[in-house]
mmCIF file of C-alpha atoms in Angstrom:
data_model
loop_
_atom_site.group_PDB
_atom_site.id
_atom_site.type_symbol
_atom_site.label_atom_id
_atom_site.label_comp_id
_atom_site.label_asym_id
_atom_site.label_seq_id
_atom_site.Cartn_x
_atom_site.Cartn_y
_atom_site.Cartn_z
ATOM 1 C CA ALA C 14 -75.342 44.317 115.769
ATOM 2 C CA LEU C 15 -77.631 43.642 118.707
ATOM 3 C CA LEU C 16 -77.907 39.756 118.564
ATOM 4 C CA ASP C 17 -74.086 40.333 118.354
ATOM 5 C CA GLN C 18 -74.112 42.473 121.528
ATOM 6 C CA VAL C 19 -76.143 39.721 123.495
ATOM 7 C CA LEU C 20 -75.648 36.380 121.394
ATOM 8 C CA THR C 21 -72.236 34.395 121.373
ATOM 9 C CA ALA C 22 -71.391 33.647 117.588
ATOM 10 C CA GLU C 23 -72.611 29.629 118.040
ATOM 11 C CA GLN C 24 -76.557 31.170 119.077
ATOM 12 C CA TYR C 25 -77.170 33.246 115.381
ATOM 13 C CA GLU C 26 -76.219 32.430 112.316
ATOM 14 C CA LYS C 27 -76.697 34.731 109.501
ATOM 15 C CA ASN C 28 -78.392 33.650 105.838
ATOM 16 C CA VAL C 29 -80.332 30.746 106.905
ATOM 17 C CA ALA C 30 -81.629 28.150 105.089
ATOM 18 C CA THR C 31 -84.688 27.151 107.344
ATOM 19 C CA ARG C 32 -86.870 25.541 104.616
ATOM 20 C CA PRO C 33 -85.795 21.871 103.464
ATOM 21 C CA ASN C 34 -85.460 22.317 99.576
ATOM 22 C CA SER C 35 -86.305 25.823 99.415
ATOM 23 C CA ALA C 36 -83.165 29.108 98.298
ATOM 24 C CA GLU C 37 -84.968 31.219 100.633
ATOM 25 C CA ARG C 38 -82.641 32.673 102.950
ATOM 26 C CA VAL C 39 -83.491 34.486 105.751
ATOM 27 C CA GLU C 40 -80.975 37.374 107.229
ATOM 28 C CA PHE C 41 -80.989 36.280 110.383
ATOM 29 C CA ALA C 42 -81.834 32.617 112.766
ATOM 30 C CA ILE C 43 -81.324 31.941 116.230
ATOM 31 C CA ARG C 44 -80.689 28.933 116.965
ATOM 32 C CA LEU C 45 -82.298 27.175 119.428
ATOM 33 C CA PRO C 46 -81.862 23.565 121.399
ATOM 34 C CA GLY C 47 -83.369 21.099 119.039
ATOM 35 C CA ARG C 48 -84.069 17.174 119.392
ATOM 36 C CA GLU C 49 -81.873 14.922 118.664
ATOM 37 C CA LEU C 50 -83.092 12.818 115.498
ATOM 38 C CA GLY C 51 -79.832 10.592 116.152
ATOM 39 C CA ALA C 52 -76.653 10.019 117.697
ATOM 40 C CA ASP C 53 -75.289 11.910 114.139
ATOM 41 C CA ASP C 54 -78.238 13.879 114.013
ATOM 42 C CA LYS C 55 -79.280 16.403 115.664
ATOM 43 C CA ARG C 56 -81.210 19.520 114.909
ATOM 44 C CA PRO C 57 -81.029 23.005 115.294
ATOM 45 C CA VAL C 58 -84.864 24.525 115.370
ATOM 46 C CA TRP C 59 -84.446 27.592 113.776
ATOM 47 C CA LEU C 60 -86.361 31.794 114.835
ATOM 48 C CA PRO C 61 -86.018 33.380 111.905
ATOM 49 C CA ILE C 62 -85.623 37.238 112.342
ATOM 50 C CA ASP C 63 -85.520 39.320 109.144
ATOM 51 C CA ALA C 64 -85.583 43.387 109.424
ATOM 52 C CA LYS C 65 -88.528 45.224 107.188
ATOM 53 C CA PHE C 66 -87.959 48.911 105.888
ATOM 54 C CA PRO C 67 -91.193 50.361 104.928
ATOM 55 C CA VAL C 68 -89.614 53.409 104.706
ATOM 56 C CA GLU C 69 -91.475 55.687 102.373
ATOM 57 C CA ASP C 70 -94.639 54.467 103.513
ATOM 58 C CA TYR C 71 -93.746 55.606 106.637
ATOM 59 C CA SER C 72 -92.093 59.329 106.060
ATOM 60 C CA ARG C 73 -94.368 59.822 103.891
ATOM 61 C CA LEU C 74 -97.090 59.164 106.415
ATOM 62 C CA LEU C 75 -95.113 61.515 108.822
ATOM 63 C CA ASP C 76 -95.074 64.377 106.471
ATOM 64 C CA ALA C 77 -99.136 64.442 105.457
ATOM 65 C CA GLN C 78 -99.405 64.392 109.520
ATOM 66 C CA GLU C 79 -96.931 67.427 109.883
ATOM 67 C CA LYS C 80 -99.150 69.177 106.939
ATOM 68 C CA ALA C 81 -102.440 68.163 108.625
ATOM 69 C CA ASP C 82 -103.224 65.814 105.407
ATOM 70 C CA ASN C 83 -105.971 64.279 107.161
ATOM 71 C CA ALA C 84 -106.720 61.989 103.874
ATOM 72 C CA ALA C 85 -103.067 61.796 102.432
ATOM 73 C CA ALA C 86 -101.988 60.797 105.910
ATOM 74 C CA ASP C 87 -105.167 57.885 106.194
ATOM 75 C CA ASP C 88 -103.634 56.740 102.933
ATOM 76 C CA ALA C 89 -99.802 56.817 104.096
ATOM 77 C CA ALA C 90 -101.039 54.513 106.562
ATOM 78 C CA ARG C 91 -103.562 52.106 105.241
ATOM 79 C CA GLN C 92 -100.601 52.229 102.067
ATOM 80 C CA LEU C 93 -97.558 50.956 105.444
ATOM 81 C CA GLU C 94 -100.339 48.549 106.831
ATOM 82 C CA THR C 95 -99.879 46.168 103.090
ATOM 83 C CA ALA C 96 -96.508 46.622 103.360
ATOM 84 C CA ILE C 97 -96.445 45.087 106.518
ATOM 85 C CA LYS C 98 -99.068 43.121 105.913
ATOM 86 C CA LYS C 99 -96.883 41.780 102.302
ATOM 87 C CA ALA C 100 -94.206 41.180 104.208
ATOM 88 C CA ALA C 101 -95.530 39.638 107.640
ATOM 89 C CA ARG C 102 -96.830 37.345 105.120
ATOM 90 C CA ASP C 103 -93.411 37.070 103.012
ATOM 91 C CA ILE C 104 -91.563 35.705 106.110
ATOM 92 C CA SER C 105 -94.176 33.327 106.787
ATOM 93 C CA GLN C 106 -94.274 31.997 103.763
ATOM 94 C CA LYS C 107 -90.588 31.532 103.099
ATOM 95 C CA TYR C 108 -88.924 31.505 106.482
ATOM 96 C CA LEU C 109 -91.472 29.099 108.857
ATOM 97 C CA ALA C 110 -90.845 25.507 108.903
ATOM 98 C CA PRO C 111 -92.355 23.568 111.783
ATOM 99 C CA PRO C 112 -90.758 21.859 113.985
ATOM 100 C CA ARG C 113 -87.345 22.825 112.007
ATOM 101 C CA THR C 114 -88.320 26.537 112.954
ATOM 102 C CA THR C 115 -90.098 27.863 115.459
ATOM 103 C CA ASP C 116 -93.726 28.459 114.501
ATOM 104 C CA PHE C 117 -93.579 32.022 114.343
ATOM 105 C CA GLY C 118 -91.407 34.782 113.230
ATOM 106 C CA ILE C 119 -90.143 38.197 114.003
ATOM 107 C CA MET C 120 -90.414 41.374 111.733
ATOM 108 C CA PHE C 121 -87.637 43.355 113.435
ATOM 109 C CA LEU C 122 -88.746 46.893 112.927
ATOM 110 C CA PRO C 123 -84.751 49.093 112.631
ATOM 111 C CA SER C 124 -87.130 52.361 113.882
ATOM 112 C CA GLU C 125 -88.307 53.302 117.047
ATOM 113 C CA GLY C 126 -90.556 55.786 115.520
ATOM 114 C CA LEU C 127 -92.304 53.153 113.110
ATOM 115 C CA TYR C 128 -92.269 50.492 115.850
ATOM 116 C CA ALA C 129 -94.673 52.573 117.534
ATOM 117 C CA GLU C 130 -96.605 53.573 114.399
ATOM 118 C CA VAL C 131 -97.474 49.724 114.154
ATOM 119 C CA ILE C 132 -97.240 48.563 116.777
ATOM 120 C CA ARG C 133 -100.124 50.542 118.287
ATOM 121 C CA ARG C 134 -102.450 49.735 115.481
ATOM 122 C CA THR C 135 -103.954 46.480 117.805
ATOM 123 C CA ALA C 136 -105.980 45.018 115.228
ATOM 124 C CA LEU C 137 -103.377 44.922 112.720
ATOM 125 C CA ILE C 138 -100.795 43.342 115.162
ATOM 126 C CA GLN C 139 -103.540 40.557 116.513
ATOM 127 C CA LEU C 140 -104.112 39.505 112.165
ATOM 128 C CA LEU C 141 -100.063 38.829 111.987
ATOM 129 C CA GLN C 142 -99.920 36.804 115.398
ATOM 130 C CA ARG C 143 -103.251 34.929 113.801
ATOM 131 C CA ASP C 144 -102.801 34.670 109.983
ATOM 132 C CA TYR C 145 -98.867 34.512 109.892
ATOM 133 C CA HIS C 146 -97.522 33.755 113.179
ATOM 134 C CA ILE C 147 -95.351 37.235 113.021
ATOM 135 C CA VAL C 148 -94.625 39.250 116.163
ATOM 136 C CA VAL C 149 -93.209 42.298 115.136
ATOM 137 C CA SER C 150 -90.263 44.024 117.009
ATOM 138 C CA GLY C 151 -88.855 47.068 117.649
ATOM 139 C CA PRO C 152 -84.753 48.044 118.722
ATOM 140 C CA SER C 153 -85.280 48.403 122.695
ATOM 141 C CA THR C 154 -88.118 45.368 123.075
ATOM 142 C CA PHE C 155 -85.880 43.149 120.794
ATOM 143 C CA ALA C 156 -82.141 43.699 122.575
ATOM 144 C CA ALA C 157 -84.723 43.084 125.807
ATOM 145 C CA PHE C 158 -85.999 39.615 123.980
ATOM 146 C CA LEU C 159 -82.593 38.303 123.718
ATOM 147 C CA ASN C 160 -82.111 39.081 127.089
ATOM 148 C CA SER C 161 -84.279 37.295 128.076
ATOM 149 C CA LEU C 162 -83.321 33.890 125.483
ATOM 150 C CA GLN C 163 -79.877 34.295 126.761
ATOM 151 C CA MET C 164 -80.956 33.701 130.196
ATOM 152 C CA GLY C 165 -83.500 30.481 128.988
ATOM 153 C CA PHE C 166 -79.419 29.894 127.098
ATOM 154 C CA ARG C 167 -77.828 29.863 130.681
ATOM 155 C CA SER C 168 -80.414 27.654 132.318
ATOM 156 C CA LEU C 169 -80.349 25.243 130.309
ATOM 157 C CA ALA C 170 -76.878 25.172 130.012
ATOM 158 C CA ILE C 171 -76.981 25.025 133.953
ATOM 159 C CA GLN C 172 -79.765 21.535 133.319
ATOM 160 C CA LYS C 173 -77.548 19.976 130.521
ATOM 161 C CA ARG C 174 -74.640 20.538 132.694
ATOM 162 C CA SER C 175 -76.062 19.302 136.133
ATOM 163 C CA GLY C 176 -75.354 15.503 135.504
ATOM 164 C CA GLU C 177 -71.155 16.298 135.196
ATOM 165 C CA VAL C 178 -71.500 19.058 138.451
ATOM 166 C CA TRP C 179 -72.318 15.851 140.309
ATOM 167 C CA LYS C 180 -70.280 13.636 139.427
ATOM 168 C CA VAL C 181 -67.710 16.651 139.159
ATOM 169 C CA LEU C 182 -68.865 16.761 143.072
ATOM 170 C CA GLY C 183 -68.748 12.963 143.786
ATOM 171 C CA GLU C 184 -64.824 12.304 142.395
ATOM 172 C CA VAL C 185 -64.066 15.131 145.020
ATOM 173 C CA LYS C 186 -65.653 13.212 147.703
ATOM 174 C CA THR C 187 -64.284 10.750 147.111
ATOM 175 C CA ALA C 188 -60.623 11.878 146.395
ATOM 176 C CA PHE C 189 -61.469 14.249 150.013
ATOM 177 C CA GLY C 190 -62.306 10.985 151.479
ATOM 178 C CA LYS C 191 -58.967 9.294 150.751
ATOM 179 C CA PHE C 192 -56.897 12.145 151.407
ATOM 180 C CA GLY C 193 -58.995 12.336 154.747
ATOM 181 C CA ASP C 194 -57.336 8.358 155.274
ATOM 182 C CA THR C 195 -54.002 9.853 154.168
ATOM 183 C CA LEU C 196 -53.831 12.071 156.806
ATOM 184 C CA ASP C 197 -55.298 10.233 159.438
ATOM 185 C CA ALA C 198 -52.239 6.878 158.200
ATOM 186 C CA VAL C 199 -49.537 10.163 158.781
ATOM 187 C CA GLN C 200 -50.744 11.449 161.933
ATOM 188 C CA LYS C 201 -51.234 7.566 162.678
ATOM 189 C CA ARG C 202 -46.875 8.321 161.771
ATOM 190 C CA LEU C 203 -46.064 11.393 163.519
ATOM 191 C CA GLU C 204 -47.400 9.702 166.607
ATOM 192 C CA GLN C 205 -45.078 6.956 166.356
ATOM 193 C CA ALA C 206 -42.460 8.831 165.355
ATOM 194 C CA ALA C 207 -43.016 10.696 168.804
ATOM 195 C CA SER C 208 -43.238 7.710 170.860
ATOM 196 C CA SER C 209 -39.808 6.634 169.883
ATOM 197 C CA VAL C 210 -38.026 9.642 169.918
ATOM 198 C CA ASP C 211 -39.940 9.738 173.583
ATOM 199 C CA ASP C 212 -37.581 6.431 174.012
ATOM 200 C CA ALA C 213 -35.127 7.665 172.460
ATOM 201 C CA ARG C 214 -34.710 10.263 174.796
ATOM 202 C CA ARG C 215 -35.062 8.375 178.202
ATOM 203 C CA LYS C 216 -32.642 5.661 177.041
ATOM 204 C CA SER C 217 -30.421 8.408 176.539
ATOM 205 C CA LYS C 218 -30.918 10.033 179.878
ATOM 206 C CA THR C 219 -30.436 6.615 181.122
ATOM 207 C CA ILE C 220 -26.832 6.282 179.761
ATOM 208 C CA GLN C 221 -25.808 9.093 180.131
ATOM 209 C CA ASN C 222 -26.718 9.167 183.754
ATOM 210 C CA LYS C 223 -24.739 5.806 184.102
ATOM 211 C CA LEU C 224 -20.952 7.094 182.055
ATOM 212 C CA ARG C 225 -22.043 10.320 184.795
ATOM 213 C CA SER C 226 -21.582 7.714 187.397
ATOM 214 C CA VAL C 227 -18.215 6.331 186.429
ATOM 215 C CA GLU C 228 -16.769 9.998 185.557
ATOM 216 C CA PHE C 229 -14.938 9.961 189.035
ATOM 217 C CA LEU C 230 -14.159 7.037 191.070
ATOM 218 C CA PRO C 231 -13.660 6.581 194.792
ATOM 219 C CA GLU C 232 -9.815 6.258 195.997
ATOM 220 C CA THR C 233 -10.439 2.976 197.534
ATOM 221 C CA SER C 234 -11.479 1.481 193.762
ATOM 222 C CA ALA C 235 -8.558 3.816 192.729
ATOM 223 C CA THR C 236 -5.749 2.657 195.708
ATOM 224 C CA VAL C 237 -6.658 -1.355 194.893
ATOM 225 C CA LEU C 238 -6.325 -0.192 191.210
ATOM 226 C CA THR C 239 -2.982 1.478 191.777
ATOM 227 C CA GLU C 240 -1.277 -1.582 194.243
ATOM 228 C CA ASN C 241 -2.658 -4.084 191.507
ATOM 229 C CA ASN C 242 -0.941 -2.534 188.812
ATOM 230 C CA ASN C 243 2.571 -2.131 190.914
ATOM 231 C CA ASP C 244 3.212 -6.470 191.797
ATOM 232 C CA ASP C 245 1.940 -7.555 188.035
ATOM 233 C CA GLY C 246 4.833 -4.805 187.067
ATOM 234 C CA THR C 247 3.231 -3.493 184.717
#
């Protein structure tokens, strides 16, 4: 549920065979970017995650502590440590195979109480990390780890896409430059059109002025025209 809430479906898988030539499959594995071995061979690096439920040992420990039975509590604590060590050894031997996997795996303890009981045993935690390369995680710490991992995925995606972003920006810059040239050409045409309109307007006024001058003829001119018309019988 935590994996599904934080990561995308492409970022992890269920029941993954992380070791070559092995039938063992880890419950979950996070897909990390791997080395590109070839044009058609881009294998991911798997981060194995296996949930462990030493519920019986933990329940016996709680029961002994409630009864103030120190001997039973010590025995239950030893049994719990033994179960945790065995679980860590199994994860390490079955699922870790660098460079196909990370050099460490995660043991997920689904109970906050169980996780707190294990994590307070410093010597046990150091042994798990040193001898088996196993990191113990509870629900809250695992959620925080996944969120940090998701941020790393996003940063990596941005880095991979940065070249594409610069390419797009370059294309936009070129297109915008061409658009500016087009605007300049349009502006020149508009200025030419405005100049032609002004010239046409001036010519129109000149013609109108000439037409007004012939609307009314002088009387002398009108008389001459009338006499000429009578002489020729028209």
